[in-house]
């Protein structure tokens, strides 16, 4: 007879436990993952409480300008980072290993015997946070389940001296019942905790915003001039401020020419910052959908100036018009960006011409920030990419890790065919919200 069986269990609420405890011996799977006790590695409540504390602690690390001007963006970002996803099992996607020979030591009447058996592993794909399968929920069973928990699956063993297909299917059915039952308790506790997480984050953000606003009001109400900073006694505030650095280059065939251009790492930092804000806006469609183009530009300026010491300007005359975002350095421009809502390939082609028209001979770094309010985002991004690559000044498209987040191109300068411009396309999807 097969030796695979589940243990009878008593459902317990709180911390009392009752009923017998019996377990199946541990087994090392062919993938090197060892069986362990599920729902027994500490309390789920402690795990959730710790995550909630870490999320609240991150509020003090957010940039002051973000807290003051876009507190909802900060709260939403932290909530998404620290929330926990419920566990779901994909029973239609289960797989198994080939049965293999093994041995089991049994004890009978004081004598120990070694008997041959067969064993195999059952792999059940999961989604969600696997930590919920390791922790004990407030409602739990006194029985013990043996399985290995991976990031994407639960693996349990079936073993016995006389295994049959019916016995294997019966064991899987029993495991499914117990896994679903005990996991449902963890998911119910998680569902009750998620609103608590959001409230705690929003409360911490609101409290810090109140402190920052109060400090700003106090400073504005004082008619006493600020004292110069004594570098020998300065206390550094833990906010990263960036300095603009230049490197040589920017003209084809003349890599050592004396004209300065924005260092690649600085250009990458500016585009990453804009991209991060764009992702935050995508997660807040109710708020972002109310913004007009000029309001979005001002929001980007707020965030960039918190990184770049107030050097970033908006609506500045340059070249053939006024560009939305400009990062100047003395008599040169380090970065130029333009914000546009998608209105079709024709309007986007005009936006490309407009941006390139803002670039004077010495400008070599630029970005188009494309806001998409309606339509299929993937299709629109593909159309925007095609429009750029069919532009008369298009030179080459660079490879990108995630085209949905950013696309990069090299364009030819309108004033000098031997001079090239790095152009980044940053799509931002802001769907319309009804009501």
XYZ file of N, CA, C and O in Angstrom, residues 36 58 76 117 137 142 182 188-189 241 245 247 253 273 275 338 392-393 411 419 424:
84
model
N 9.351 20.918 3.617
C 9.324 21.550 4.918
C 7.894 21.688 5.380
O 6.942 21.398 4.645
N 9.619 54.396 4.772
C 10.089 54.931 3.502
C 9.580 56.345 3.233
O 10.127 57.051 2.389
N 0.853 56.204 -3.406
C 0.519 55.120 -4.328
C 1.742 54.282 -4.655
O 1.664 53.055 -4.746
N 10.702 1.621 -2.169
C 9.484 2.349 -2.515
C 9.711 3.096 -3.825
O 10.833 3.148 -4.342
N -1.409 31.749 9.726
C -2.468 32.747 9.822
C -3.117 32.690 11.191
O -2.897 31.758 11.977
N -4.123 22.357 13.114
C -3.099 21.697 13.929
C -2.368 20.609 13.155
O -1.375 20.075 13.614
N -6.243 25.983 3.842
C -5.384 26.744 4.736
C -4.897 28.041 4.091
O -4.701 29.045 4.775
N -7.687 35.602 3.479
C -8.704 36.406 4.166
C -8.043 37.407 5.121
O -8.422 38.576 5.186
N -7.033 36.951 5.850
C -6.316 37.854 6.759
C -5.591 38.945 5.971
O -5.558 40.108 6.379
N 21.379 65.600 -4.467
C 21.401 66.721 -5.407
C 22.450 66.425 -6.465
O 23.550 65.968 -6.162
N 27.828 67.412 -15.130
C 29.197 67.174 -15.566
C 29.194 67.042 -17.080
O 28.266 66.533 -17.672
N 31.289 65.956 -20.781
C 32.332 65.129 -21.375
C 32.584 65.620 -22.797
O 31.768 66.312 -23.383
N 33.166 61.583 -36.045
C 34.538 61.606 -36.518
C 35.441 62.525 -35.725
O 36.613 62.643 -36.043
N 14.421 59.782 -14.199
C 13.567 60.529 -13.275
C 12.220 60.836 -13.918
O 11.172 60.663 -13.298
N 10.893 59.173 -16.375
C 10.213 57.893 -16.541
C 9.570 57.405 -15.253
O 8.465 56.861 -15.262
N 10.383 67.831 -24.513
C 9.119 68.374 -24.985
C 7.993 67.410 -24.626
O 8.109 66.190 -24.835
N 12.794 62.359 -41.936
C 13.951 62.599 -42.811
C 15.278 62.707 -42.061
O 16.324 62.407 -42.638
N 15.247 63.094 -40.794
C 16.494 63.256 -40.032
C 16.816 62.043 -39.164
O 17.757 62.076 -38.380
N 19.354 60.975 -34.157
C 18.837 61.835 -35.225
C 19.972 62.717 -35.746
O 20.964 62.956 -35.050
N 26.517 66.178 -37.461
C 26.315 66.250 -36.014
C 25.056 65.463 -35.646
O 24.009 65.615 -36.273
N 15.302 60.459 -26.886
C 14.581 59.430 -26.131
C 13.083 59.668 -26.256
O 12.614 60.802 -26.123
